[in-house]
Amino acid sequence: MSGFRTFVAVWATQSLSLLGTTITYFAVSIWLAQVLYPAPAQKPALALALSAVTVAYMLPLLLAPLAGARADRHDRRATMAAMDLASAGVDAVLAALLLTGRLELGALVVLAALYAVCSTFHIQSFNACYVMLVPEAQLPRANGMMQSMQGISGIVAPAAATFLIAVPALAGHAGSAGVGLAVAADGLTFVVAGVTLLFLHIPTPARDAGDRGGFWQDAGFGATYIWRRRPLLWLLGTFTVVNFVMGFQQVLLPLVVKFDLSAYPFRTGYALLATVGSIGGVVGGFAISAWGGLRRRRVLGVLVPMIAEAAGQVAFGASHLLYLSAGMLAVMFSASPLANAHSQAIWQSQVPPAMQGRVFAMRRLIAQCTSPVSAALAGWAGATFDPGLVLAVLGVVSAAFCAAQLFNRALMRVEDRDWLEGLAAAATRPGSSPPAPTSGPS
């Protein structure tokens, strides 16, 4: 099987798994809002519960450097398969607790953290596989395909989760049984994805003799690599700010539906927002897949969509109309695939394949290090202030920061590989000066 065909096979099965995971996230949010904390007076408890689960899912990203070191030292295909099957095991435990009515918030937080550990090791191996299977010119398209599936899963998941939740109720089983059925379906998708990987060939690049250190040295390698190439660090800094804002989005969205859009039934409103927003994600993903993205000045393909996403968030936070909110969410979700695909293409083009596991791991850690902080703050903010107003203010901050980066000369040169390597070489020679920026990005 050719490299791109292998990528398509991996993409298809991992997309199925992504759909299952989105179903679980949607179903668990409903369980928290309608089963565990259904009363309006329980708003503070619901906000803190959503925050706790989100933080538990985000904190294992601290293990990303270890996951990246493993991705560059071991068979990436085997690691992905093992993590898929381990995630299926976590889902099995969660489904059993739901089906027996024994799930409590503490257990949900622990299981979310375990699932995130598996996801962290899986993601680092998966992200390092693209360049081994896809030609460089096709990288934005391949990244767009994955972004498209994130949007499609968001469209299908609310309806699928609602159906699965309703099935046990039709049979006379109320409570948490329907959510348990949805989680069990997610576990099955992980099994399919993991078993499929066992029959595919995904090469792991050989490392140069001069690039072979101990495990802990490998874990810190990504930080050194990025530090010596400061434009890459600026690119990460931009994502760090944007991800800080997105951490609030994940926690506050159910609260916006439940309280700011309280004129509409919660499950209906939440499903509509998730579906319409995800349609926007699909449009953005399909657009970048069909277009192939910018070949030069890809950094503009990162910053301009980020500014559009932030503007959409301002309007979303200020809206109290369900359909206007849904439309603004579609704008936000459509911009995200464009920014992510261009950013991923920049990194995949700049970092040698044998180093991508370690460098991409540190990249993820730096870019998302603020997400647990914002998720924790979101619980307090959602319980104290109007959740829509919080999102609108943060949208203004994000838009202003991203717009300022258009005038950042170092960031604008992030695609100039020779200049980046000149910076890295100068950083290793004491007393030497880094090369100065000249013309625009190459």
PDB file of C-alpha atoms in Angstrom, residues 15 101 109 181 249 263 297 311 429:
ATOM      1  CA  SER A  15     -11.618   9.597  12.307  1.00  0.00           C
ATOM      2  CA  GLY A 101     -25.615   3.988  38.059  1.00  0.00           C
ATOM      3  CA  VAL A 109     -12.237  13.051  36.778  1.00  0.00           C
ATOM      4  CA  LEU A 181     -24.380   3.160  25.883  1.00  0.00           C
ATOM      5  CA  GLN A 249     -14.830  28.095  25.517  1.00  0.00           C
ATOM      6  CA  ALA A 263     -35.370  30.378  26.639  1.00  0.00           C
ATOM      7  CA  ARG A 297       3.600  32.903   3.625  1.00  0.00           C
ATOM      8  CA  ALA A 311     -14.173  38.323  16.136  1.00  0.00           C
ATOM      9  CA  ARG A 429      28.499  29.364  19.248  1.00  0.00           C
TER      10      ARG A 429
END
